[in-house]
Structures are given as structure tokens and as C-alpha cells.
Amino acid sequence: MKSVSVATVRILVISLLVLALPALSHAQSGQAKSNAPPVGQPLVSEGTFAAKLEFALGLGTGEDEVEAESRLGEAGIAPRNGWIADYPVTPDIVAEVQAAVEGAAAAGNMSLPRDEALKRFAGVAAGLGLSIKPYTAAQPYQPTAASCEGYPNPAVVNNVYTGEGPPVVTYYCPPPDYYYLYAWVPCPFWWADFWFPGFFILRDFHKIVIVNNRVVIITNHFNDLRTHRMFRVDPSARFSGKTFAGIGVTRPRDFIQTGVPRSAERIFNGPRAGRMPAGRTFAPSPRGGEAVRPPADGRTIAPPSGGGMIAPPPRGGGTRR
């Protein structure tokens, strides 16, 4: 009788372990998914990024954003269209600045060797919550079918949009009602082990964020108080280089001219004082707008190997492959 009870207990324990395996597997899967980026990318201004990078590379104190942008520009370190202090750091800007850091180190424009300069650059990006690794492989992209269904959970995405408003930058497909507000930028990158063939960014934005108890403006709207003219950096045009030039561009004549002398410093990288007070924001226009245009054939690119993948849709939601 006793031996039968022991055998019964053993069978019961084994059965419970077998039943628990799917739950353990699911828990591990959920833990892996937690490494995926949030619905809204952390907002970091180019000015903040430049100041941190200047200090990390040993080029200055990092105390003044415009001075940091100027010193980095003199060393050949800047996004393709130059530093624009209040514009957000997006994956394409990370890629452009990383390439510029590598080029500046190779040219001897700083005392750091290439590998150390790139290590410090990666440390600055990670420290600001931007775990972005630009895709730099030389081989051409292999197209695969695009889909945006199932990942992340559409309910989670919708809750962010309805509770917090549309994020300025997101790697996931916006809900259909918000789709027209966004531009699609086809710049491939990795976030940890998740692969993204591009990102979405609002066409118009002016947002107040608090960083270390300091008010920071994230915007693509810039006002020249002297001439009462408003300029807007178009996200799609910025990616292609056909936009206004900031600090550090090598050939400013290749960019759109504002007609305002020293506009890179006066407008797009103006003094930090006298900015628009907190609480006043620009809301994207609810009227119409051009639809987001991912690749025309509804296809996207595959990662070189492994990793998670989010593919842009012809329309609608997000998928991990």
C-alpha cells in the first residue's frame, strides 16, 4: 500500500512537470519579448546627443549644445544634413553619426583610435536609451513579403496611442486611424536582437519632454523670430538629404536655403534661452495628409541572419518573424 502511494505521488509530480513545461516556455518567450523596444522610441534631441558625444570623445566639456555641435562639426562628425539641436535622434541619424565618428577617427581628427571612438559612441547611444545598431553589411537586401499582423499586441499599441498620444518615433506600424500622420523612413537597423527595416516618424511634431528636471523641446518646427517665418524639417526629405542644413554640413549649397544668414546657428541651433514655454505645443493637423508609403510593392528586406523582425505593412499592425 505504501509503495503504491509512492508510485502514485511520483506519477503525479511528473504529470505536473509535464503540464508546467508550456507555461515555463511561454514565460521564457515573454521574457525575450521584453527586450523589444517600446512602442514609442525614447526622445533624445540632437543637441543632447551632441553634448554627450563631445565629452565622451574628449573634444570638449559637453556643457553647451551648440558649442558641442560646432566642435563635432569641425572634426567632421555630424549627421548628413548637420546638427539640428531640437530634432530627435532617429535610427538613420545614429547610423550617419556612427559613420562620421569612424571617418573622423580614421582621418586623425581626434586622438582616439577607431575602435575606442566607436566604443564610446555606442556607450553614449546606449546611455541615452538608444540601443540601435545600424545595419552596415555590404551585401544587397533580399526582399521578403511584408506583414504587420500579430506583433506587438495591437491592444498594447492602441492603448499607447489613445492614452499617451501618437509617439513621435515608432518602429511599429501605427493603428489605421493614425497612419496618415506618419512618414516611413526605410533605414534598416537592429535594436538588440530585433531587426527593423525602417521606422515611422510624425510628419509634424512639437513636444515638450523633461530630461533630468530640464525642459527639452523636440520639434521639427523652427521659428525665425526676426522675419516671423516658420520652417519645418520634413522627415522623409531629411533622410534623403533634401532639407535644411544644420551645423557641420560639408556642402551647405546642396541643401534647401532659408534665405536667413547663419540660419544653421540662428534658427535650427538657436540659444537655449527664450524658447517656447512649456505647456504650449503643436498638435498634428487632423485634416487629411499624405499616406505612409512603405516600399511600393508591399515588400521589405530580410535581416542577414537570425534575430527578430518587424516588417512594415502595405497598411495596418506589426509582426515578428
PDB file of C-alpha atoms in Angstrom:
ATOM      1  CA  MET A   1       0.000   0.000   0.000  1.00  0.00           C
ATOM      2  CA  LYS A   2       2.848   2.266   0.893  1.00  0.00           C
ATOM      3  CA  SER A   3       4.716   1.511  -2.349  1.00  0.00           C
ATOM      4  CA  VAL A   4       1.600   2.197  -4.373  1.00  0.00           C
ATOM      5  CA  SER A   5       1.229   5.605  -2.705  1.00  0.00           C
ATOM      6  CA  VAL A   6       4.864   6.497  -3.502  1.00  0.00           C
ATOM      7  CA  ALA A   7       4.390   5.472  -7.146  1.00  0.00           C
ATOM      8  CA  THR A   8       1.217   7.494  -7.338  1.00  0.00           C
ATOM      9  CA  VAL A   9       2.970  10.548  -5.947  1.00  0.00           C
ATOM     10  CA  ARG A  10       5.799  10.147  -8.461  1.00  0.00           C
ATOM     11  CA  ILE A  11       3.353   9.926 -11.347  1.00  0.00           C
ATOM     12  CA  LEU A  12       1.516  12.992 -10.073  1.00  0.00           C
ATOM     13  CA  VAL A  13       4.750  15.002  -9.797  1.00  0.00           C
ATOM     14  CA  ILE A  14       5.876  14.010 -13.301  1.00  0.00           C
ATOM     15  CA  SER A  15       2.454  14.904 -14.688  1.00  0.00           C
ATOM     16  CA  LEU A  16       2.581  18.323 -13.068  1.00  0.00           C
ATOM     17  CA  LEU A  17       6.054  18.952 -14.503  1.00  0.00           C
ATOM     18  CA  VAL A  18       4.882  17.993 -17.985  1.00  0.00           C
ATOM     19  CA  LEU A  19       1.903  20.311 -17.666  1.00  0.00           C
ATOM     20  CA  ALA A  20       4.157  23.130 -16.443  1.00  0.00           C
ATOM     21  CA  LEU A  21       6.560  22.952 -19.396  1.00  0.00           C
ATOM     22  CA  PRO A  22       4.382  25.020 -21.766  1.00  0.00           C
ATOM     23  CA  ALA A  23       3.966  27.696 -19.084  1.00  0.00           C
ATOM     24  CA  LEU A  24       7.719  27.812 -18.486  1.00  0.00           C
ATOM     25  CA  SER A  25       8.350  28.037 -22.214  1.00  0.00           C
ATOM     26  CA  HIS A  26       5.801  30.832 -22.512  1.00  0.00           C
ATOM     27  CA  ALA A  27       7.407  32.680 -19.612  1.00  0.00           C
ATOM     28  CA  GLN A  28      10.821  32.455 -21.285  1.00  0.00           C
ATOM     29  CA  SER A  29       9.307  33.620 -24.569  1.00  0.00           C
ATOM     30  CA  GLY A  30       7.667  36.563 -22.844  1.00  0.00           C
ATOM     31  CA  GLN A  31      10.961  37.414 -21.185  1.00  0.00           C
ATOM     32  CA  ALA A  32      12.694  37.517 -24.576  1.00  0.00           C
ATOM     33  CA  LYS A  33       9.997  39.730 -25.989  1.00  0.00           C
ATOM     34  CA  SER A  34      10.523  42.186 -23.148  1.00  0.00           C
ATOM     35  CA  ASN A  35      13.840  43.073 -24.789  1.00  0.00           C
ATOM     36  CA  ALA A  36      11.977  44.556 -27.755  1.00  0.00           C
ATOM     37  CA  PRO A  37      11.897  48.366 -27.959  1.00  0.00           C
ATOM     38  CA  PRO A  38       8.857  50.218 -26.583  1.00  0.00           C
ATOM     39  CA  VAL A  39       6.051  51.419 -28.855  1.00  0.00           C
ATOM     40  CA  GLY A  40       7.456  54.948 -28.718  1.00  0.00           C
ATOM     41  CA  GLN A  41      11.216  55.412 -29.137  1.00  0.00           C
ATOM     42  CA  PRO A  42      12.842  57.391 -26.278  1.00  0.00           C
ATOM     43  CA  LEU A  43      13.080  61.022 -27.357  1.00  0.00           C
ATOM     44  CA  VAL A  44      16.613  62.390 -27.347  1.00  0.00           C
ATOM     45  CA  SER A  45      17.393  65.700 -29.040  1.00  0.00           C
ATOM     46  CA  GLU A  46      20.373  66.012 -31.364  1.00  0.00           C
ATOM     47  CA  GLY A  47      21.679  68.764 -29.104  1.00  0.00           C
ATOM     48  CA  THR A  48      21.669  66.489 -26.051  1.00  0.00           C
ATOM     49  CA  PHE A  49      23.289  63.690 -28.049  1.00  0.00           C
ATOM     50  CA  ALA A  50      25.981  66.036 -29.410  1.00  0.00           C
ATOM     51  CA  ALA A  51      26.864  67.353 -25.946  1.00  0.00           C
ATOM     52  CA  LYS A  52      27.238  63.825 -24.530  1.00  0.00           C
ATOM     53  CA  LEU A  53      29.249  62.710 -27.562  1.00  0.00           C
ATOM     54  CA  GLU A  54      31.597  65.710 -27.488  1.00  0.00           C
ATOM     55  CA  PHE A  55      32.502  64.938 -23.882  1.00  0.00           C
ATOM     56  CA  ALA A  56      32.826  61.179 -24.454  1.00  0.00           C
ATOM     57  CA  LEU A  57      35.192  61.686 -27.398  1.00  0.00           C
ATOM     58  CA  GLY A  58      37.337  64.150 -25.468  1.00  0.00           C
ATOM     59  CA  LEU A  59      36.544  67.065 -27.779  1.00  0.00           C
ATOM     60  CA  GLY A  60      35.061  69.399 -25.162  1.00  0.00           C
ATOM     61  CA  THR A  61      33.215  69.790 -21.892  1.00  0.00           C
ATOM     62  CA  GLY A  62      29.766  68.848 -23.200  1.00  0.00           C
ATOM     63  CA  GLU A  63      28.207  71.748 -21.295  1.00  0.00           C
ATOM     64  CA  ASP A  64      26.879  73.742 -24.248  1.00  0.00           C
ATOM     65  CA  GLU A  65      24.896  72.025 -27.000  1.00  0.00           C
ATOM     66  CA  VAL A  66      25.588  74.465 -29.824  1.00  0.00           C
ATOM     67  CA  GLU A  67      29.296  74.601 -28.975  1.00  0.00           C
ATOM     68  CA  ALA A  68      29.357  70.790 -28.904  1.00  0.00           C
ATOM     69  CA  GLU A  69      27.707  70.621 -32.318  1.00  0.00           C
ATOM     70  CA  SER A  70      30.205  73.122 -33.709  1.00  0.00           C
ATOM     71  CA  ARG A  71      33.241  71.273 -32.337  1.00  0.00           C
ATOM     72  CA  LEU A  72      31.969  67.936 -33.575  1.00  0.00           C
ATOM     73  CA  GLY A  73      31.265  69.503 -36.967  1.00  0.00           C
ATOM     74  CA  GLU A  74      34.810  70.848 -37.130  1.00  0.00           C
ATOM     75  CA  ALA A  75      36.065  67.305 -36.536  1.00  0.00           C
ATOM     76  CA  GLY A  76      33.858  66.023 -39.342  1.00  0.00           C
ATOM     77  CA  ILE A  77      31.295  64.449 -37.002  1.00  0.00           C
ATOM     78  CA  ALA A  78      27.694  65.324 -37.875  1.00  0.00           C
ATOM     79  CA  PRO A  79      24.590  63.851 -39.462  1.00  0.00           C
ATOM     80  CA  ARG A  80      24.467  64.202 -43.234  1.00  0.00           C
ATOM     81  CA  ASN A  81      22.340  67.364 -43.029  1.00  0.00           C
ATOM     82  CA  GLY A  82      24.189  68.714 -39.976  1.00  0.00           C
ATOM     83  CA  TRP A  83      23.223  69.018 -36.327  1.00  0.00           C
ATOM     84  CA  ILE A  84      19.748  70.415 -35.639  1.00  0.00           C
ATOM     85  CA  ALA A  85      19.566  70.860 -31.877  1.00  0.00           C
ATOM     86  CA  ASP A  86      15.876  70.180 -31.216  1.00  0.00           C
ATOM     87  CA  TYR A  87      15.358  67.445 -33.811  1.00  0.00           C
ATOM     88  CA  PRO A  88      15.107  63.903 -32.382  1.00  0.00           C
ATOM     89  CA  VAL A  89      17.872  61.349 -32.800  1.00  0.00           C
ATOM     90  CA  THR A  90      16.384  58.659 -35.055  1.00  0.00           C
ATOM     91  CA  PRO A  91      17.963  55.402 -36.301  1.00  0.00           C
ATOM     92  CA  ASP A  92      19.194  56.988 -39.531  1.00  0.00           C
ATOM     93  CA  ILE A  93      20.909  59.771 -37.582  1.00  0.00           C
ATOM     94  CA  VAL A  94      22.586  57.187 -35.338  1.00  0.00           C
ATOM     95  CA  ALA A  95      23.878  55.439 -38.467  1.00  0.00           C
ATOM     96  CA  GLU A  96      25.122  58.677 -40.037  1.00  0.00           C
ATOM     97  CA  VAL A  97      26.888  59.907 -36.890  1.00  0.00           C
ATOM     98  CA  GLN A  98      28.461  56.486 -36.264  1.00  0.00           C
ATOM     99  CA  ALA A  99      29.894  56.513 -39.801  1.00  0.00           C
ATOM    100  CA  ALA A 100      31.125  60.082 -39.251  1.00  0.00           C
ATOM    101  CA  VAL A 101      32.851  59.101 -35.974  1.00  0.00           C
ATOM    102  CA  GLU A 102      34.580  56.221 -37.744  1.00  0.00           C
ATOM    103  CA  GLY A 103      35.683  58.512 -40.577  1.00  0.00           C
ATOM    104  CA  ALA A 104      36.935  61.208 -38.196  1.00  0.00           C
ATOM    105  CA  ALA A 105      38.996  58.666 -36.252  1.00  0.00           C
ATOM    106  CA  ALA A 106      40.493  57.271 -39.467  1.00  0.00           C
ATOM    107  CA  ALA A 107      41.366  60.795 -40.626  1.00  0.00           C
ATOM    108  CA  GLY A 108      43.119  61.601 -37.345  1.00  0.00           C
ATOM    109  CA  ASN A 109      40.637  64.338 -36.408  1.00  0.00           C
ATOM    110  CA  MET A 110      40.649  63.116 -32.800  1.00  0.00           C
ATOM    111  CA  SER A 111      43.176  61.497 -30.511  1.00  0.00           C
ATOM    112  CA  LEU A 112      41.167  58.299 -30.057  1.00  0.00           C
ATOM    113  CA  PRO A 113      41.756  55.228 -32.220  1.00  0.00           C
ATOM    114  CA  ARG A 114      38.853  53.970 -34.323  1.00  0.00           C
ATOM    115  CA  ASP A 115      37.730  51.096 -32.092  1.00  0.00           C
ATOM    116  CA  GLU A 116      37.802  53.188 -28.926  1.00  0.00           C
ATOM    117  CA  ALA A 117      35.914  56.043 -30.616  1.00  0.00           C
ATOM    118  CA  LEU A 118      33.200  53.654 -31.808  1.00  0.00           C
ATOM    119  CA  LYS A 119      33.020  52.051 -28.362  1.00  0.00           C
ATOM    120  CA  ARG A 120      32.460  55.448 -26.742  1.00  0.00           C
ATOM    121  CA  PHE A 121      29.900  56.369 -29.377  1.00  0.00           C
ATOM    122  CA  ALA A 122      27.962  53.167 -28.655  1.00  0.00           C
ATOM    123  CA  GLY A 123      28.164  53.920 -24.935  1.00  0.00           C
ATOM    124  CA  VAL A 124      26.636  57.368 -25.430  1.00  0.00           C
ATOM    125  CA  ALA A 125      23.774  55.961 -27.518  1.00  0.00           C
ATOM    126  CA  ALA A 126      23.069  53.155 -25.044  1.00  0.00           C
ATOM    127  CA  GLY A 127      23.264  55.549 -22.101  1.00  0.00           C
ATOM    128  CA  LEU A 128      20.525  57.661 -23.669  1.00  0.00           C
ATOM    129  CA  GLY A 129      18.272  54.627 -24.171  1.00  0.00           C
ATOM    130  CA  LEU A 130      19.006  54.177 -27.881  1.00  0.00           C
ATOM    131  CA  SER A 131      20.106  50.544 -28.250  1.00  0.00           C
ATOM    132  CA  ILE A 132      20.375  50.975 -32.022  1.00  0.00           C
ATOM    133  CA  LYS A 133      22.886  49.094 -34.142  1.00  0.00           C
ATOM    134  CA  PRO A 134      22.935  50.396 -37.723  1.00  0.00           C
ATOM    135  CA  TYR A 135      22.985  47.808 -40.483  1.00  0.00           C
ATOM    136  CA  THR A 136      26.346  48.136 -42.208  1.00  0.00           C
ATOM    137  CA  ALA A 137      26.692  44.882 -44.191  1.00  0.00           C
ATOM    138  CA  ALA A 138      27.727  45.282 -47.805  1.00  0.00           C
ATOM    139  CA  GLN A 139      25.505  42.605 -49.346  1.00  0.00           C
ATOM    140  CA  PRO A 140      22.257  43.709 -51.055  1.00  0.00           C
ATOM    141  CA  TYR A 141      18.970  43.232 -49.240  1.00  0.00           C
ATOM    142  CA  GLN A 142      16.851  40.222 -50.098  1.00  0.00           C
ATOM    143  CA  PRO A 143      13.164  41.174 -50.358  1.00  0.00           C
ATOM    144  CA  THR A 144      10.575  39.205 -48.400  1.00  0.00           C
ATOM    145  CA  ALA A 145       6.828  39.506 -48.041  1.00  0.00           C
ATOM    146  CA  ALA A 146       5.792  42.250 -45.620  1.00  0.00           C
ATOM    147  CA  SER A 147       3.182  41.894 -42.913  1.00  0.00           C
ATOM    148  CA  CYS A 148       2.240  43.792 -39.767  1.00  0.00           C
ATOM    149  CA  GLU A 149      -0.157  41.405 -38.077  1.00  0.00           C
ATOM    150  CA  GLY A 150       0.258  39.918 -34.646  1.00  0.00           C
ATOM    151  CA  TYR A 151       3.281  41.676 -33.122  1.00  0.00           C
ATOM    152  CA  PRO A 152       3.294  43.592 -30.990  1.00  0.00           C
ATOM    153  CA  ASN A 153      -0.136  43.073 -29.472  1.00  0.00           C
ATOM    154  CA  PRO A 154      -2.443  45.544 -31.288  1.00  0.00           C
ATOM    155  CA  ALA A 155      -4.214  46.261 -27.987  1.00  0.00           C
ATOM    156  CA  VAL A 156      -0.930  47.400 -26.420  1.00  0.00           C
ATOM    157  CA  VAL A 157      -0.209  49.685 -29.366  1.00  0.00           C
ATOM    158  CA  ASN A 158      -3.728  51.146 -29.331  1.00  0.00           C
ATOM    159  CA  ASN A 159      -3.508  51.817 -25.580  1.00  0.00           C
ATOM    160  CA  VAL A 160      -0.325  53.835 -26.086  1.00  0.00           C
ATOM    161  CA  TYR A 161      -1.880  55.932 -28.861  1.00  0.00           C
ATOM    162  CA  THR A 162      -5.146  56.595 -27.012  1.00  0.00           C
ATOM    163  CA  GLY A 163      -3.559  57.070 -23.569  1.00  0.00           C
ATOM    164  CA  GLU A 164      -0.363  58.968 -24.402  1.00  0.00           C
ATOM    165  CA  GLY A 165      -0.991  60.223 -27.931  1.00  0.00           C
ATOM    166  CA  PRO A 166       0.860  59.247 -31.106  1.00  0.00           C
ATOM    167  CA  PRO A 167       4.575  58.701 -30.401  1.00  0.00           C
ATOM    168  CA  VAL A 168       6.934  60.936 -32.342  1.00  0.00           C
ATOM    169  CA  VAL A 169       9.075  57.975 -33.443  1.00  0.00           C
ATOM    170  CA  THR A 170       7.929  54.348 -33.517  1.00  0.00           C
ATOM    171  CA  TYR A 171       9.289  51.171 -35.054  1.00  0.00           C
ATOM    172  CA  TYR A 172       5.855  49.524 -35.183  1.00  0.00           C
ATOM    173  CA  CYS A 173       3.029  50.131 -37.617  1.00  0.00           C
ATOM    174  CA  PRO A 174       0.635  52.840 -36.367  1.00  0.00           C
ATOM    175  CA  PRO A 175      -3.051  51.953 -35.963  1.00  0.00           C
ATOM    176  CA  PRO A 176      -5.064  52.682 -39.134  1.00  0.00           C
ATOM    177  CA  ASP A 177      -6.669  55.845 -37.680  1.00  0.00           C
ATOM    178  CA  TYR A 178      -3.231  57.378 -37.104  1.00  0.00           C
ATOM    179  CA  TYR A 179      -1.466  56.064 -40.176  1.00  0.00           C
ATOM    180  CA  TYR A 180      -1.738  59.234 -42.260  1.00  0.00           C
ATOM    181  CA  LEU A 181       0.139  61.245 -39.625  1.00  0.00           C
ATOM    182  CA  TYR A 182       3.377  59.336 -40.215  1.00  0.00           C
ATOM    183  CA  ALA A 183       6.212  59.229 -42.700  1.00  0.00           C
ATOM    184  CA  TRP A 184       8.006  55.925 -43.313  1.00  0.00           C
ATOM    185  CA  VAL A 185      11.826  56.071 -43.358  1.00  0.00           C
ATOM    186  CA  PRO A 186      13.366  52.897 -44.901  1.00  0.00           C
ATOM    187  CA  CYS A 187      16.560  52.832 -42.829  1.00  0.00           C
ATOM    188  CA  PRO A 188      17.424  49.286 -41.626  1.00  0.00           C
ATOM    189  CA  PHE A 189      18.775  48.725 -38.113  1.00  0.00           C
ATOM    190  CA  TRP A 190      18.870  46.373 -35.144  1.00  0.00           C
ATOM    191  CA  TRP A 191      17.532  47.000 -31.647  1.00  0.00           C
ATOM    192  CA  ALA A 192      19.249  44.345 -29.525  1.00  0.00           C
ATOM    193  CA  ASP A 193      18.381  41.175 -31.493  1.00  0.00           C
ATOM    194  CA  PHE A 194      15.285  42.656 -33.152  1.00  0.00           C
ATOM    195  CA  TRP A 195      15.563  43.622 -36.810  1.00  0.00           C
ATOM    196  CA  PHE A 196      13.668  46.586 -38.277  1.00  0.00           C
ATOM    197  CA  PRO A 197      13.786  47.617 -41.950  1.00  0.00           C
ATOM    198  CA  GLY A 198      12.857  51.207 -41.052  1.00  0.00           C
ATOM    199  CA  PHE A 199      10.822  53.376 -38.715  1.00  0.00           C
ATOM    200  CA  PHE A 200       7.810  55.685 -38.623  1.00  0.00           C
ATOM    201  CA  ILE A 201       8.026  59.350 -37.596  1.00  0.00           C
ATOM    202  CA  LEU A 202       5.332  62.004 -37.314  1.00  0.00           C
ATOM    203  CA  ARG A 203       5.330  64.446 -40.200  1.00  0.00           C
ATOM    204  CA  ASP A 204       4.701  67.348 -37.804  1.00  0.00           C
ATOM    205  CA  PHE A 205       5.606  67.423 -34.122  1.00  0.00           C
ATOM    206  CA  HIS A 206       6.425  69.822 -31.323  1.00  0.00           C
ATOM    207  CA  LYS A 207       6.735  68.098 -27.972  1.00  0.00           C
ATOM    208  CA  ILE A 208       7.902  69.099 -24.517  1.00  0.00           C
ATOM    209  CA  VAL A 209       9.813  66.447 -22.552  1.00  0.00           C
ATOM    210  CA  ILE A 210      11.528  66.580 -19.161  1.00  0.00           C
ATOM    211  CA  VAL A 211      15.099  65.257 -19.030  1.00  0.00           C
ATOM    212  CA  ASN A 212      16.933  65.387 -15.686  1.00  0.00           C
ATOM    213  CA  ASN A 213      14.483  68.026 -14.398  1.00  0.00           C
ATOM    214  CA  ARG A 214      15.164  70.137 -17.506  1.00  0.00           C
ATOM    215  CA  VAL A 215      12.633  71.127 -20.132  1.00  0.00           C
ATOM    216  CA  VAL A 216      13.671  69.874 -23.562  1.00  0.00           C
ATOM    217  CA  ILE A 217      11.852  70.650 -26.805  1.00  0.00           C
ATOM    218  CA  ILE A 218      11.633  68.001 -29.503  1.00  0.00           C
ATOM    219  CA  THR A 219      10.375  69.526 -32.741  1.00  0.00           C
ATOM    220  CA  ASN A 220      10.647  69.740 -36.497  1.00  0.00           C
ATOM    221  CA  HIS A 221       9.182  73.279 -36.425  1.00  0.00           C
ATOM    222  CA  PHE A 222      11.599  76.205 -36.222  1.00  0.00           C
ATOM    223  CA  ASN A 223      10.627  79.863 -35.959  1.00  0.00           C
ATOM    224  CA  ASP A 224      12.776  82.774 -37.094  1.00  0.00           C
ATOM    225  CA  LEU A 225      11.593  85.491 -34.722  1.00  0.00           C
ATOM    226  CA  ARG A 226      13.200  88.260 -36.779  1.00  0.00           C
ATOM    227  CA  THR A 227      11.408  87.511 -40.040  1.00  0.00           C
ATOM    228  CA  HIS A 228       8.389  85.737 -38.492  1.00  0.00           C
ATOM    229  CA  ARG A 229       8.945  82.753 -40.762  1.00  0.00           C
ATOM    230  CA  MET A 230       8.294  79.161 -39.746  1.00  0.00           C
ATOM    231  CA  PHE A 231      10.486  76.403 -41.151  1.00  0.00           C
ATOM    232  CA  ARG A 232       9.720  72.692 -40.989  1.00  0.00           C
ATOM    233  CA  VAL A 233      12.174  69.837 -41.421  1.00  0.00           C
ATOM    234  CA  ASP A 234      10.390  67.134 -43.396  1.00  0.00           C
ATOM    235  CA  PRO A 235      11.398  63.703 -42.004  1.00  0.00           C
ATOM    236  CA  SER A 236      11.359  61.962 -45.393  1.00  0.00           C
ATOM    237  CA  ALA A 237      13.318  64.776 -47.036  1.00  0.00           C
ATOM    238  CA  ARG A 238      15.786  64.833 -44.117  1.00  0.00           C
ATOM    239  CA  PHE A 239      16.581  61.157 -44.747  1.00  0.00           C
ATOM    240  CA  SER A 240      17.254  61.817 -48.442  1.00  0.00           C
ATOM    241  CA  GLY A 241      19.325  64.926 -47.661  1.00  0.00           C
ATOM    242  CA  LYS A 242      16.985  67.378 -49.385  1.00  0.00           C
ATOM    243  CA  THR A 243      16.226  69.572 -46.407  1.00  0.00           C
ATOM    244  CA  PHE A 244      17.591  72.500 -44.388  1.00  0.00           C
ATOM    245  CA  ALA A 245      21.226  72.290 -43.279  1.00  0.00           C
ATOM    246  CA  GLY A 246      22.289  72.353 -39.636  1.00  0.00           C
ATOM    247  CA  ILE A 247      25.726  72.767 -38.065  1.00  0.00           C
ATOM    248  CA  GLY A 248      28.545  70.735 -39.553  1.00  0.00           C
ATOM    249  CA  VAL A 249      27.407  70.096 -43.144  1.00  0.00           C
ATOM    250  CA  THR A 250      30.324  69.989 -45.572  1.00  0.00           C
ATOM    251  CA  ARG A 251      28.470  71.328 -48.626  1.00  0.00           C
ATOM    252  CA  PRO A 252      25.622  73.626 -47.466  1.00  0.00           C
ATOM    253  CA  ARG A 253      24.771  74.579 -51.048  1.00  0.00           C
ATOM    254  CA  ASP A 254      23.412  71.068 -51.542  1.00  0.00           C
ATOM    255  CA  PHE A 255      20.628  71.776 -49.048  1.00  0.00           C
ATOM    256  CA  ILE A 256      17.484  73.908 -49.018  1.00  0.00           C
ATOM    257  CA  GLN A 257      18.339  77.536 -48.360  1.00  0.00           C
ATOM    258  CA  THR A 258      16.328  79.512 -45.803  1.00  0.00           C
ATOM    259  CA  GLY A 259      17.487  82.896 -47.039  1.00  0.00           C
ATOM    260  CA  VAL A 260      18.432  83.719 -43.429  1.00  0.00           C
ATOM    261  CA  PRO A 261      22.169  84.334 -42.785  1.00  0.00           C
ATOM    262  CA  ARG A 262      23.705  81.746 -40.437  1.00  0.00           C
ATOM    263  CA  SER A 263      20.354  80.016 -40.148  1.00  0.00           C
ATOM    264  CA  ALA A 264      22.037  76.788 -39.003  1.00  0.00           C
ATOM    265  CA  GLU A 265      23.038  78.565 -35.777  1.00  0.00           C
ATOM    266  CA  ARG A 266      20.317  81.214 -35.521  1.00  0.00           C
ATOM    267  CA  ILE A 267      17.242  79.102 -36.234  1.00  0.00           C
ATOM    268  CA  PHE A 268      17.944  75.387 -36.158  1.00  0.00           C
ATOM    269  CA  ASN A 269      20.517  75.561 -33.363  1.00  0.00           C
ATOM    270  CA  GLY A 270      19.483  78.741 -31.578  1.00  0.00           C
ATOM    271  CA  PRO A 271      20.286  79.674 -27.958  1.00  0.00           C
ATOM    272  CA  ARG A 272      18.615  77.564 -25.291  1.00  0.00           C
ATOM    273  CA  ALA A 273      17.064  80.610 -23.600  1.00  0.00           C
ATOM    274  CA  GLY A 274      13.897  82.316 -24.768  1.00  0.00           C
ATOM    275  CA  ARG A 275      12.342  79.157 -26.212  1.00  0.00           C
ATOM    276  CA  MET A 276       8.646  78.436 -26.357  1.00  0.00           C
ATOM    277  CA  PRO A 277       7.339  77.970 -22.783  1.00  0.00           C
ATOM    278  CA  ALA A 278       6.394  74.533 -21.560  1.00  0.00           C
ATOM    279  CA  GLY A 279       2.744  73.651 -21.943  1.00  0.00           C
ATOM    280  CA  ARG A 280       2.357  75.118 -25.412  1.00  0.00           C
ATOM    281  CA  THR A 281       2.503  72.508 -28.119  1.00  0.00           C
ATOM    282  CA  PHE A 282       1.654  71.974 -31.750  1.00  0.00           C
ATOM    283  CA  ALA A 283      -0.816  69.192 -32.450  1.00  0.00           C
ATOM    284  CA  PRO A 284      -0.641  67.435 -35.825  1.00  0.00           C
ATOM    285  CA  SER A 285      -3.357  68.605 -38.158  1.00  0.00           C
ATOM    286  CA  PRO A 286      -6.395  66.278 -38.073  1.00  0.00           C
ATOM    287  CA  ARG A 287      -7.136  67.088 -41.693  1.00  0.00           C
ATOM    288  CA  GLY A 288      -6.091  64.627 -44.356  1.00  0.00           C
ATOM    289  CA  GLY A 289      -2.449  64.195 -45.215  1.00  0.00           C
ATOM    290  CA  GLU A 290      -0.351  62.007 -47.427  1.00  0.00           C
ATOM    291  CA  ALA A 291      -0.495  58.308 -46.669  1.00  0.00           C
ATOM    292  CA  VAL A 292       2.596  56.491 -45.430  1.00  0.00           C
ATOM    293  CA  ARG A 293       4.390  54.861 -48.335  1.00  0.00           C
ATOM    294  CA  PRO A 294       6.452  51.793 -47.458  1.00  0.00           C
ATOM    295  CA  PRO A 295       8.058  50.111 -50.491  1.00  0.00           C
ATOM    296  CA  ALA A 296       5.632  50.302 -53.394  1.00  0.00           C
ATOM    297  CA  ASP A 297       5.428  46.555 -53.959  1.00  0.00           C
ATOM    298  CA  GLY A 298       4.473  45.908 -50.344  1.00  0.00           C
ATOM    299  CA  ARG A 299       7.757  44.085 -49.764  1.00  0.00           C
ATOM    300  CA  THR A 300      10.602  44.651 -47.380  1.00  0.00           C
ATOM    301  CA  ILE A 301      14.113  43.424 -46.618  1.00  0.00           C
ATOM    302  CA  ALA A 302      15.251  40.404 -44.659  1.00  0.00           C
ATOM    303  CA  PRO A 303      17.897  40.504 -41.911  1.00  0.00           C
ATOM    304  CA  PRO A 304      21.254  38.974 -42.819  1.00  0.00           C
ATOM    305  CA  SER A 305      20.758  36.207 -40.240  1.00  0.00           C
ATOM    306  CA  GLY A 306      18.649  35.333 -37.196  1.00  0.00           C
ATOM    307  CA  GLY A 307      17.075  37.868 -34.852  1.00  0.00           C
ATOM    308  CA  GLY A 308      13.545  39.179 -34.516  1.00  0.00           C
ATOM    309  CA  MET A 309      11.990  41.091 -37.384  1.00  0.00           C
ATOM    310  CA  ILE A 310       9.312  43.734 -37.682  1.00  0.00           C
ATOM    311  CA  ALA A 311       8.163  44.270 -41.265  1.00  0.00           C
ATOM    312  CA  PRO A 312       6.295  47.384 -42.487  1.00  0.00           C
ATOM    313  CA  PRO A 313       2.863  46.756 -43.951  1.00  0.00           C
ATOM    314  CA  PRO A 314       1.075  47.938 -47.034  1.00  0.00           C
ATOM    315  CA  ARG A 315      -1.414  49.008 -44.312  1.00  0.00           C
ATOM    316  CA  GLY A 316      -2.045  48.408 -40.619  1.00  0.00           C
ATOM    317  CA  GLY A 317      -0.399  46.478 -37.409  1.00  0.00           C
ATOM    318  CA  GLY A 318       3.289  44.638 -36.583  1.00  0.00           C
ATOM    319  CA  THR A 319       4.876  41.194 -36.981  1.00  0.00           C
ATOM    320  CA  ARG A 320       7.827  39.458 -35.522  1.00  0.00           C
ATOM    321  CA  ARG A 321       9.385  36.857 -37.803  1.00  0.00           C
TER     322      ARG A 321
END
